[in-house]
XYZ file of C-alpha atoms in Angstrom:
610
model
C -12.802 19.434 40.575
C -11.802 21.056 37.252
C -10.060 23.861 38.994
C -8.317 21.492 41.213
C -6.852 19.199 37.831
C -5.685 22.992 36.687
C -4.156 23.913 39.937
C -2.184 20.032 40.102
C -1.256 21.227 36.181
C -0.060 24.751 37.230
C 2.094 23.558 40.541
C 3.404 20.261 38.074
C 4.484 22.535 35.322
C 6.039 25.367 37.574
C 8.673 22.799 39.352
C 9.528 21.123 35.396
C 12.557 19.038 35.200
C 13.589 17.894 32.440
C 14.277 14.630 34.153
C 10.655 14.262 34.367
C 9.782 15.039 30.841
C 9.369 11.043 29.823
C 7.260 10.206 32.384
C 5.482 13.467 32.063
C 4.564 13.474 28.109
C 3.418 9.771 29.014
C 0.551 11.236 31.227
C -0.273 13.552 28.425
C -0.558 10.640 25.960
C -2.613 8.846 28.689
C -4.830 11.590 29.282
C -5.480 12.885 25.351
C -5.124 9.843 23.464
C -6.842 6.992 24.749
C -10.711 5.968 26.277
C -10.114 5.109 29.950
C -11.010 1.285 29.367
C -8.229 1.650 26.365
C -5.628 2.993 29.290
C -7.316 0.417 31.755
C -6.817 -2.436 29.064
C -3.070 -1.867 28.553
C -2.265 -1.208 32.541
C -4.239 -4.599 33.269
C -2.308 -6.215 30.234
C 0.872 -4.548 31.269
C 0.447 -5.469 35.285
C -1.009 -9.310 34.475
C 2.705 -10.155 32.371
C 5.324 -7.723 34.020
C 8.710 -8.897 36.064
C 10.018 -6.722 38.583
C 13.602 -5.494 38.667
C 15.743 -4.996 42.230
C 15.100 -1.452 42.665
C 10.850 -2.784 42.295
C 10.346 -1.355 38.937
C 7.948 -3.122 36.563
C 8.699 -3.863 33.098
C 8.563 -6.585 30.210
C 10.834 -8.291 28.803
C 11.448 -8.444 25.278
C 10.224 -12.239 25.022
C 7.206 -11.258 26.623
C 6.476 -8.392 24.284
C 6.929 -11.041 21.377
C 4.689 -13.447 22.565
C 2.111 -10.963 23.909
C 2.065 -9.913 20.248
C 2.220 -13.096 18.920
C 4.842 -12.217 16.919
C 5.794 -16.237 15.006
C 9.641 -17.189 15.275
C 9.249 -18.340 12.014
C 9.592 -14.901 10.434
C 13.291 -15.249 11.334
C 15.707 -14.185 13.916
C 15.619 -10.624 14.751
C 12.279 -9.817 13.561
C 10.337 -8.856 17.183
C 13.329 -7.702 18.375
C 13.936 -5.021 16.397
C 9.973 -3.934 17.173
C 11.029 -4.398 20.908
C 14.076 -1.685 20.719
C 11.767 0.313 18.600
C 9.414 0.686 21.222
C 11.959 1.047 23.747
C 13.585 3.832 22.101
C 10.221 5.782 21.509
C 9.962 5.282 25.395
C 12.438 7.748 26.032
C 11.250 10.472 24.634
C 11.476 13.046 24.723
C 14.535 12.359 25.673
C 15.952 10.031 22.697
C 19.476 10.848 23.019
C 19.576 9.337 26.783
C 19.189 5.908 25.532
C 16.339 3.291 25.271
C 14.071 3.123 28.341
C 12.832 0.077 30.020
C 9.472 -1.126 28.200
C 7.432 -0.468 31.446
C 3.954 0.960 31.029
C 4.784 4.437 29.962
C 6.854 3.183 27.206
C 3.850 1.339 26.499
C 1.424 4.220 26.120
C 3.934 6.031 24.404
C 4.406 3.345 21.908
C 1.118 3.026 20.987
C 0.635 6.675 20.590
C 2.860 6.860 18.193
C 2.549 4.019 15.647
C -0.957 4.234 15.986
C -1.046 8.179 15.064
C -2.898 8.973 18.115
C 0.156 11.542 19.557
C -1.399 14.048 17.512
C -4.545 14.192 20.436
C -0.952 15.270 22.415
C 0.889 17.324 20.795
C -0.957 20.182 18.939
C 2.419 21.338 17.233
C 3.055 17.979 15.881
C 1.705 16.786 11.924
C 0.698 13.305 10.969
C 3.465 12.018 9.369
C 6.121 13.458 12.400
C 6.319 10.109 13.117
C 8.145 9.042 9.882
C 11.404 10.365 10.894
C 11.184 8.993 14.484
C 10.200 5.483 13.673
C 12.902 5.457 11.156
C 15.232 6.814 13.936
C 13.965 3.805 16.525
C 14.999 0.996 13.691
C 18.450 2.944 13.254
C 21.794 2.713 13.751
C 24.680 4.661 13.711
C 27.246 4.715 11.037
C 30.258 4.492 12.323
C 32.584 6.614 9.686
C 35.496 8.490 10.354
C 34.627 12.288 10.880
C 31.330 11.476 12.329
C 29.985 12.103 15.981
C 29.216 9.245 17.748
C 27.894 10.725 20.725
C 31.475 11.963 21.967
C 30.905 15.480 21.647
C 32.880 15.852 18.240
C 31.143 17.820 15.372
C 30.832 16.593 12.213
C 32.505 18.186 9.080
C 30.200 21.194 7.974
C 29.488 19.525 4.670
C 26.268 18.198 3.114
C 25.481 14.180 3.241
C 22.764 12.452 2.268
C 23.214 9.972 5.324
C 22.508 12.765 7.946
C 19.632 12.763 10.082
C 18.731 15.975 10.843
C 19.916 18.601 7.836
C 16.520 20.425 8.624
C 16.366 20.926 12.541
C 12.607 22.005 11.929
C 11.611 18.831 10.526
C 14.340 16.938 12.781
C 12.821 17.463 16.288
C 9.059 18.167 15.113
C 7.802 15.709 17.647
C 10.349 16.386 20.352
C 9.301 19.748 20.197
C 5.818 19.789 20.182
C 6.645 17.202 23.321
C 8.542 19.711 25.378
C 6.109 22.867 24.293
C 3.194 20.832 25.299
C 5.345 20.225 28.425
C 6.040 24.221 28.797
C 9.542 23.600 28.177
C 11.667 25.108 25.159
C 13.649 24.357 23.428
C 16.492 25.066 25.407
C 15.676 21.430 27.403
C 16.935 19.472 24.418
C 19.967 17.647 24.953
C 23.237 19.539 23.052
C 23.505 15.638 21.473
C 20.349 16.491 19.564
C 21.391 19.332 17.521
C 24.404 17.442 16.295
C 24.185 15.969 12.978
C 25.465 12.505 13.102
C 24.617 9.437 10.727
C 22.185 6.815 10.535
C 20.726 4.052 8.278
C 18.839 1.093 9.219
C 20.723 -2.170 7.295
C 19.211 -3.655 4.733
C 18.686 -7.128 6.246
C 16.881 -5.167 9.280
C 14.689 -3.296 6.655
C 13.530 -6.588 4.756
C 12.673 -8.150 8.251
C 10.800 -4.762 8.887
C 9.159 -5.359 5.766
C 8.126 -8.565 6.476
C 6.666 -7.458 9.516
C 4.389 -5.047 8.088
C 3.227 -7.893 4.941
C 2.632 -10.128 8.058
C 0.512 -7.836 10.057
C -1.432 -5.379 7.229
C -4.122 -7.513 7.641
C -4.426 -8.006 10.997
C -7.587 -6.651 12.778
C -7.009 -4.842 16.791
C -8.459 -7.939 18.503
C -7.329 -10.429 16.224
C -4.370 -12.541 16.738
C -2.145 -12.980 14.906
C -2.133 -16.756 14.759
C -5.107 -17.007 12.613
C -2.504 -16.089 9.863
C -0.669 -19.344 10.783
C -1.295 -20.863 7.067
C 1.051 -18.110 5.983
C 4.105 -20.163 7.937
C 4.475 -22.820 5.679
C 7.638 -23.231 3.814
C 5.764 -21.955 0.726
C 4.210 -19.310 2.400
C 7.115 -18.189 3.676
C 9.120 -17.928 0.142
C 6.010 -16.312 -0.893
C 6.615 -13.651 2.072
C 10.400 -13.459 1.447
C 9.962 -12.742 -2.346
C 7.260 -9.745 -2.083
C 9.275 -8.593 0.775
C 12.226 -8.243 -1.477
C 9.933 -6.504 -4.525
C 9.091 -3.611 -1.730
C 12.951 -3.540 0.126
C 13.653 -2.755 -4.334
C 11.225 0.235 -3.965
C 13.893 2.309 -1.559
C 17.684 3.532 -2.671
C 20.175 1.960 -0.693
C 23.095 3.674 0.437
C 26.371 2.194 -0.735
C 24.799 -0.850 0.078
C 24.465 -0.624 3.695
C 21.294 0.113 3.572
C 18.445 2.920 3.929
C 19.208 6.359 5.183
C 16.426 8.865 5.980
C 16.251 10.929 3.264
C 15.354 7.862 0.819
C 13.325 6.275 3.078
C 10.817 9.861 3.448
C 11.109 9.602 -0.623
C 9.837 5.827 -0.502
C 7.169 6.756 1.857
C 5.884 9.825 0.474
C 5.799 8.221 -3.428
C 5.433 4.425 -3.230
C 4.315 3.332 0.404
C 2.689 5.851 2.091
C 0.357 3.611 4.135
C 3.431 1.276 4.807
C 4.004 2.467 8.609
C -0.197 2.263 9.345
C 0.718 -1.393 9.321
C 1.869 -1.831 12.912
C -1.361 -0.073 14.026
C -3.368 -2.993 14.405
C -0.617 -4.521 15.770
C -0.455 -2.036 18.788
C -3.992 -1.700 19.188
C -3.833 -5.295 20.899
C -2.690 -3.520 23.963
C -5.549 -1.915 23.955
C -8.182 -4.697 24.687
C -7.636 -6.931 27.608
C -6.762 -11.182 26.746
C -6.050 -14.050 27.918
C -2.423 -14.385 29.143
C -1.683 -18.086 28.279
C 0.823 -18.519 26.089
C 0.282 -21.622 25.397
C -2.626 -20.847 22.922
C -0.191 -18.340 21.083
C 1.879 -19.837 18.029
C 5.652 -20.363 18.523
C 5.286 -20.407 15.120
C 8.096 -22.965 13.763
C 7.135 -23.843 10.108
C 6.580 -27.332 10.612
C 3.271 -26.509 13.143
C 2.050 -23.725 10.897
C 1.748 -26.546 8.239
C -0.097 -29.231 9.875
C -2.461 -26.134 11.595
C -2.645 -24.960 7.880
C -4.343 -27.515 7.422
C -7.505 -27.275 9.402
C -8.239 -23.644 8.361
C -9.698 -21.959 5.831
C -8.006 -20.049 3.497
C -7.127 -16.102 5.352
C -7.207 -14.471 1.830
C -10.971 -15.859 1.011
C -11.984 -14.475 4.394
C -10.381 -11.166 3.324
C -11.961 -10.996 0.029
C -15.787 -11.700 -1.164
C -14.631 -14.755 -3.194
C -15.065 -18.798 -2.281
C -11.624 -19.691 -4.227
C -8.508 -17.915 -3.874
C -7.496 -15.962 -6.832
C -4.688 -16.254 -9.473
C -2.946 -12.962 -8.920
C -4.196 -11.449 -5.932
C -2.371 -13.761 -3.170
C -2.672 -12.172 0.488
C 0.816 -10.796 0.131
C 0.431 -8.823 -2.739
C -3.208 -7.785 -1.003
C -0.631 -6.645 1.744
C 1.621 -4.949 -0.081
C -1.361 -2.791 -2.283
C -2.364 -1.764 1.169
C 1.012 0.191 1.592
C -0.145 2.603 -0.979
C -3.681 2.387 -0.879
C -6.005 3.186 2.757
C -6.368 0.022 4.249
C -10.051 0.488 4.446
C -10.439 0.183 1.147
C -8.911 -3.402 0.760
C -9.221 -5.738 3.278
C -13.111 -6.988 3.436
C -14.378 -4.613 1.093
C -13.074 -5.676 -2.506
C -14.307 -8.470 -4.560
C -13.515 -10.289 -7.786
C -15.219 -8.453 -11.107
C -13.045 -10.315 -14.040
C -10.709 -13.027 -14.485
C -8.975 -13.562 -17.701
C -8.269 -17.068 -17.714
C -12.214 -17.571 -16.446
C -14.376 -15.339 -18.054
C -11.987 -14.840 -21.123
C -9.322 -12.767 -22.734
C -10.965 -10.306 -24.654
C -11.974 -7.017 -23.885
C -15.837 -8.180 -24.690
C -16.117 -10.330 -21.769
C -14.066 -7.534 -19.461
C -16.366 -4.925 -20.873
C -19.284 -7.533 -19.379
C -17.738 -8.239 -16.141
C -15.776 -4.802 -15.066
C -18.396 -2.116 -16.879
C -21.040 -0.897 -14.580
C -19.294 -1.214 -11.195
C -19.620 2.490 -9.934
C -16.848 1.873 -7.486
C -13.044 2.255 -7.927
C -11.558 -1.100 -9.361
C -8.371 -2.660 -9.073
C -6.541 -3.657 -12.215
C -3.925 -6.379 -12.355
C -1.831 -7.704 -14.514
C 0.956 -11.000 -14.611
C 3.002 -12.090 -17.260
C 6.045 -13.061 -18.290
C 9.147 -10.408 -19.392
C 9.963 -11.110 -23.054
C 13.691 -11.175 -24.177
C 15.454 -11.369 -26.942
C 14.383 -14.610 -27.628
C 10.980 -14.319 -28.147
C 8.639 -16.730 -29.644
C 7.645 -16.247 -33.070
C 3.717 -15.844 -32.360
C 5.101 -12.676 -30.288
C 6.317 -10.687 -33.299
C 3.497 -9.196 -35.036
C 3.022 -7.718 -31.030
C 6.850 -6.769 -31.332
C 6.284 -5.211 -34.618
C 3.533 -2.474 -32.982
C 6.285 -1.230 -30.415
C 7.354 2.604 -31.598
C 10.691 2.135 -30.276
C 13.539 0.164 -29.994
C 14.110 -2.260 -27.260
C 15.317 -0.541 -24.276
C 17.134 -1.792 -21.007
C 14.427 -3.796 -18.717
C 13.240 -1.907 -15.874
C 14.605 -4.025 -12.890
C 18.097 -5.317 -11.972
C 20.499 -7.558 -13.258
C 19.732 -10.816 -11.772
C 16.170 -10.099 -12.714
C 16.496 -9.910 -16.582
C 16.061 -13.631 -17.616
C 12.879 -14.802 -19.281
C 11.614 -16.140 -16.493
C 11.139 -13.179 -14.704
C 7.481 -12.231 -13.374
C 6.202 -9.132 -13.939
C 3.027 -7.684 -12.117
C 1.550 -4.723 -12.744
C -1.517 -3.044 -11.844
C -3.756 0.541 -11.726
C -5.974 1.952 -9.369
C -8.824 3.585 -10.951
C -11.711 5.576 -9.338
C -14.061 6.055 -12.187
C -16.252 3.704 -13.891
C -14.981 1.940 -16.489
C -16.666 3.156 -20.227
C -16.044 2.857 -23.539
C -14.544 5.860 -25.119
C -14.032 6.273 -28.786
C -12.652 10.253 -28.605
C -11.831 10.904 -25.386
C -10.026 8.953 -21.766
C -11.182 9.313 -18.660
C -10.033 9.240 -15.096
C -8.551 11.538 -12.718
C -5.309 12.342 -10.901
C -6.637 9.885 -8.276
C -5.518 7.281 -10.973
C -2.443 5.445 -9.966
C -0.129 3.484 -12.271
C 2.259 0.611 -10.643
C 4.184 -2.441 -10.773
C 4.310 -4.771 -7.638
C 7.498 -7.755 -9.026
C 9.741 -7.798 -9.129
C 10.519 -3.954 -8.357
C 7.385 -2.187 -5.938
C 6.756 1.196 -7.883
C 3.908 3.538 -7.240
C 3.218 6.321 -10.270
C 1.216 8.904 -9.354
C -1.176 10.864 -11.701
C -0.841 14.124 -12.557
C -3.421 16.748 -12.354
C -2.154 18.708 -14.954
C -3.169 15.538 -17.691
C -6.718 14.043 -18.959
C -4.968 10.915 -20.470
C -5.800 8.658 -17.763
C -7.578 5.266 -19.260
C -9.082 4.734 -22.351
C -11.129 1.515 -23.632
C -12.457 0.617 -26.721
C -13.128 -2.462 -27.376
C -12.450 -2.757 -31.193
C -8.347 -1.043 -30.120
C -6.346 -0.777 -27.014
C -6.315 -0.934 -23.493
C -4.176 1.874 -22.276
C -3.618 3.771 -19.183
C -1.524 6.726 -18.864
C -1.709 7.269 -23.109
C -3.639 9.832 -25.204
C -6.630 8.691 -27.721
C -5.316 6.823 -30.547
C -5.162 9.356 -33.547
C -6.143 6.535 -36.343
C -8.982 3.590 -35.548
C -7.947 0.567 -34.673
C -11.181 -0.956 -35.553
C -9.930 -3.248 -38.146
C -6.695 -3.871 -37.027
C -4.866 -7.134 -38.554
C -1.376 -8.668 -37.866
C -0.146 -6.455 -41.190
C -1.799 -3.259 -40.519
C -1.802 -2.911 -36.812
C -0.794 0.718 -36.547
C 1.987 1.307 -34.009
C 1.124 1.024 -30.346
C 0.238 3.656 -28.096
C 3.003 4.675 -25.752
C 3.491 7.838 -23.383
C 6.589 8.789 -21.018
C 5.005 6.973 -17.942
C 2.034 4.422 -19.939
C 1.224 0.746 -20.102
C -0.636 -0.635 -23.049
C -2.144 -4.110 -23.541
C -3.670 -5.235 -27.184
C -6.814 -5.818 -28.103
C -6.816 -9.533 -27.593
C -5.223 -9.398 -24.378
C -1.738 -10.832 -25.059
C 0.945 -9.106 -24.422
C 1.637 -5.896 -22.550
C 4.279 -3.163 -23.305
C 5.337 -0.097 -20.298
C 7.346 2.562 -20.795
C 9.066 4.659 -18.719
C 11.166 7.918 -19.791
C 12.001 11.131 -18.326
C 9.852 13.869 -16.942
C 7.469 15.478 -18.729
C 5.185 18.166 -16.951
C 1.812 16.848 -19.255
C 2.636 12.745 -18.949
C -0.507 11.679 -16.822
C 1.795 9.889 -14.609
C 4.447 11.844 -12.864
C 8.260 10.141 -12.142
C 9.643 9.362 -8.862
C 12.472 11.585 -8.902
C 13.695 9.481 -5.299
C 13.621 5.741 -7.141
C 15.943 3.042 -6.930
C 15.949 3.147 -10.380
C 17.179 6.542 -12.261
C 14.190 8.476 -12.553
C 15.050 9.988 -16.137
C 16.178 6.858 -17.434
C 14.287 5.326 -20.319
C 13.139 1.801 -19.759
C 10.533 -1.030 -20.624
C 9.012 -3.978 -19.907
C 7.646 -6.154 -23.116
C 5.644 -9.213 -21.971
C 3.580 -11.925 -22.793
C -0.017 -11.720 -20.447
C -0.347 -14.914 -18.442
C -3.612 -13.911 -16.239
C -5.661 -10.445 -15.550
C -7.883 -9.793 -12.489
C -10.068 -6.531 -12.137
C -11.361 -6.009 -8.371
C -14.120 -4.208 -7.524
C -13.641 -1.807 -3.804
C -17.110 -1.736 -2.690
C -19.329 -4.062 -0.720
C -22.881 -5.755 -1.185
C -24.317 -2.095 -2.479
C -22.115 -1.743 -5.206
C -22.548 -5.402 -6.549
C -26.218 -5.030 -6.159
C -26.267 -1.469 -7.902
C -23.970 -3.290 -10.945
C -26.265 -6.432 -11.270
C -29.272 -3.851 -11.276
C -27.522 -1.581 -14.409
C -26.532 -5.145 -16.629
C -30.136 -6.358 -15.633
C -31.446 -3.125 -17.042
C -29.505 -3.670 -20.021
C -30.639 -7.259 -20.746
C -34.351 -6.408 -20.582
C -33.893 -3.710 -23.198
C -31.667 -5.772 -25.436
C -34.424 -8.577 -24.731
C -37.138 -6.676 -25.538
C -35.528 -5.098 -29.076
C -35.251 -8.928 -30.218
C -38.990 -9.538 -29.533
C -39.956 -6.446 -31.680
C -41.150 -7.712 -34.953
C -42.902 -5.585 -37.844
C -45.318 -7.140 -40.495
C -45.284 -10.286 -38.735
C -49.318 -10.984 -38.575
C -50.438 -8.694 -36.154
C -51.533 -5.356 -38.040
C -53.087 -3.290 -35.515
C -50.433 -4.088 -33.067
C -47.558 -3.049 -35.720
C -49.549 0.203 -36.477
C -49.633 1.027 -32.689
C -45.561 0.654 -32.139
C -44.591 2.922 -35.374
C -47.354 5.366 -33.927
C -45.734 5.389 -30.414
C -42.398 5.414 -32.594
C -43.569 9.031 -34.764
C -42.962 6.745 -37.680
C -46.489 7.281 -38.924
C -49.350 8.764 -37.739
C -49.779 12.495 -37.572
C -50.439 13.804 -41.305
C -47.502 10.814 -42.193
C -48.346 7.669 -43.962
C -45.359 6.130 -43.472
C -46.287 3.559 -46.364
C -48.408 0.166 -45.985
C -47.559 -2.239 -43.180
C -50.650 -4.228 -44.707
């Protein structure tokens, strides 16, 4: 039987046209990359919606990709259409330049494959992240400039521009390669069209509605639809999903304003979103598990049915986190948008609330109580409001700590106003301690700001200088150890703030915040993105007053339990040091502690306790 499959392989490969290269690396996906009841799943999903044309091919339509999806209208026009022409451009490969293919089953499988990772089964010669360049290529379009080929045969000038796909052949056709090797073509099979630099970008507007995509479906699980997110269609949820939409479109350069070329959107993804395209996995995974096929249980999602629905469920985010009430900061957007930088795993189910300011109390006592002891990594956040120039009198002994002079705000024009948001927030892996001499944390440590601008700072292996806590000074993350004590600090003798090239620093009573950003400096714990929006040597800051702070705990029921075990622990000894009382009546009792103690006893008098 196995020799048979080889032979069929042998005699298939032998008679290769290119011609049948689509259909071809679609029976390779099938066969490597999915269970046969995954492959039976989408045929039987495929089959049960799928019109036929004249010549009796079978395909979908692009409504009935949206609505097997579930993909609301309310997300605006455009939005599951551009996911359809995705798909149906990855159907032609490996083939791309020959134009979209018909979203039949193979385009299906092929779809999948890729936005779910699982080519890599396929295509031995293919890495992980090939798939950046070709899903940015699928959302694409060309730039129609003077000088540039739009698929007429004419070259483009031999001159460097950012806006070309394809500067580095290797990296260009990494996928399309590995497609035809695995095929036993070369190289030779791909079209001339390929090789010729030409210009892309996808538009901005198309970008925020990609965005708002991915915030929509982070969460989603494979067999969950995506109606049980219908709360999120409100007309406030929807602002909600507009405005962190527009903090992470701010997190990639823009092109003369047309919007994102490839070269800035690798840069985004490798710094600030890296788990950004794992998004639409869930999303395609659907396919994978047969359903019902009556659309009338699926949301047409107009705003005005998503609030009366909104209703009658439960919150989403409360099901998401280990928490009865829905948080102050951590909304299921900006849960959405951590998971863009951050493994999905670790979010969504599997974090829970450790310390809220404006509940437990601003002062680093009651965080020390609440965050210390959880052996997990923890989520920091942090919301206030940007202070400008006219700042309230009760902020300048704060003012009067900053080490340097006020510098441009870190976000755009329209944004510097004092009512501007700011939310910041670090990702820490070690336990949290206090620390008199020394900081700790690793590289793993990651520094960012979420609104109104999405930036990811990574740490820096070559740096210690990660977090430090003490709870008579400072919280600071990306700083070095105070060099004088803060531990009697007043309004008047407050020594200066720490501040590092990359750092944020919050006061002792929880306040006001202060982050800095400057050039490059190979030692800052927190290394630049040399690819932001904003100019990565510039020198900026953010000064603001703290309205809430939220630590999160990643970790389930063992970590809680192991925490309440440690502070347990604690209490008992701090219990029993109260109850200790010398001279207090009971001689031969007192004798028998300060024996057990080396106090007396031994050759040692250790005076009278009589």
């Amino acid at each position: 039987m196995g020799q048979g499959h080889s032979n069929e392989e042998a005699a298939s490969s032998s008679t290769f046209s290119i011609d049948q290269a689509p259909h071809l690396l679609a029976k390779r996906f099938a066969s490597k990359c999915f269970q046969p009841v995954e492959l039976y799943s989408l045929r039987d999903n495929f089959k049960s919606l799928a019109d036929t044309s004249n010549d009796g091919k079978q395909y979908w339509k692009e409504d009935t990709f949206i609505k097997f999806l579930s993909i609301p209208d309310a997300l605006g026009d455009g939005v599951g259409s551009l996911l359809y022409n995705s798909v149906t451009f990855l159907g032609s490969l490996p083939l791309t330049d020959a134009g979209p293919a018909i979203c039949d089953a193979d385009t299906l499988v092929k779809a999948v494959a890729i936005y779910t990772g699982r080519y890599t089964r396929a295509l031995t010669g293919a890495s992980s992240t090939a798939a950046i360049k070709l899903i940015f290529r699928s959302f694409a379009v060309l730039d129609k400039v003077e000088g540039v080929s739009a698929g007429d045969g004419t070259p483009m000038e031999p001159k460097e521009d950012p806006f070309v796909i394809g500067d580095s052949e290797d990296e260009e056709d990494e996928i399309t390669i590995a497609s035809l090797e695995a095929l036993d073509a070369g190289k030779d099979d791909i079209s001339k069209d390929k090789k010729r630099k030409t210009q892309f970008y996808i538009p901005r507007e198309d970008f925020k509605k990609i965005v708002l995509l991915a915030l929509f479906t982070a969460a989603i699980e494979p067999q969950q639809s995506l109606s049980v997110f219908v709360d999120r269609l409100t007309p406030e949820g929807l602002q909600s999903l507009q405005e962190t939409a527009e903090c992470v479109v701010k997190a990639v350069r823009m092109k003369e304003g047309k919007g994102v070329i490839y070269k800035d959107f690798k840069a985004a993804i490798n710094t600030s979103l890296p788990y950004f395209l794992e998004s639409f996995a869930p999303l395609f995974e659907h396919l994978l598990f047969a359903k019902s096929t009556d659309f009338s249980s699926l949301p047409t999602a107009s705003s005005d049915t998503a609030a009366t629905t909104a209703e009658k469920q439960p919150s989403i985010l409360a099901s998401l986190l280990s928490t009865d009430t829905d948080p102050n900061i951590l909304t299921i957007d900006l849960l959405s948008q951590i998971s863009f930088f951050l493994p999905p795993t670790t979010l969504f189910h599997n974090v829970r609330p450790l310390y809220t300011a404006s509940q437990h109390g601003f002062s680093l006592g009651s965080f020390e109580t609440k965050v210390h002891k959880w052996s997990a990594p923890t989520i920091l956040l942090i919301k206030g409001t940007r202070l400008t120039t006219a700042t309230p009198s009760y902020a300048q002994p704060f003012l009067k700590r900053l080490p340097l002079a006020p510098l441009p705000f870190g976000s755009t024009s329209t944004d510097e106003d004092e009512n501007t948001t700011l939310i910041f927030g670090a990702y820490i892996e070690a336990p949290w301690k206090n620390t008199l001499r020394s900081c700790f944390g690793t590289s793993s440590t990651k520094l960012f700001q979420l609104s109104p601008v999405h930036e990811v700072w990574q740490g820096n292996p070559n740096s210690e200088d990660f977090v430090y806590f003490n709870r008579q000074s400072d919280l600071t993350i990306g700083c070095a150890v105070p060099k004088s004590s803060n531990s009697h600090l007043t309004q008047y003798t407050a020594p200066l703030l720490p501040v590092a090239p990359i750092s944020l620093s919050i006061d002792s009573g929880l306040e006001f915040g202060y982050l800095h950003h400057a050039g490059h400096h190979s030692n800052a714990a927190f290394r630049q993105n040399r690819d932001s929006p904003r100019e990565a040597g510039a020198e900026w800051q953010e000064r603001f007053e703290i309205q809430e702070i939220e630590v999160w705990g990643c970790g389930g029921d063992k970590e809680a339990e192991e925490q309440r075990k440690k502070w347990a622990w604690e209490e008992r000894e701090a219990e029993l040091r109260k109850r200790i009382n010398i001279g207090k009546g009971d001689i031969e009792a007192d004798r028998a502690l300060l024996e057990m103690a080396g106090i007396i006893g031994g050759g040692r008098s250790g005076g009278s306790i009589g």
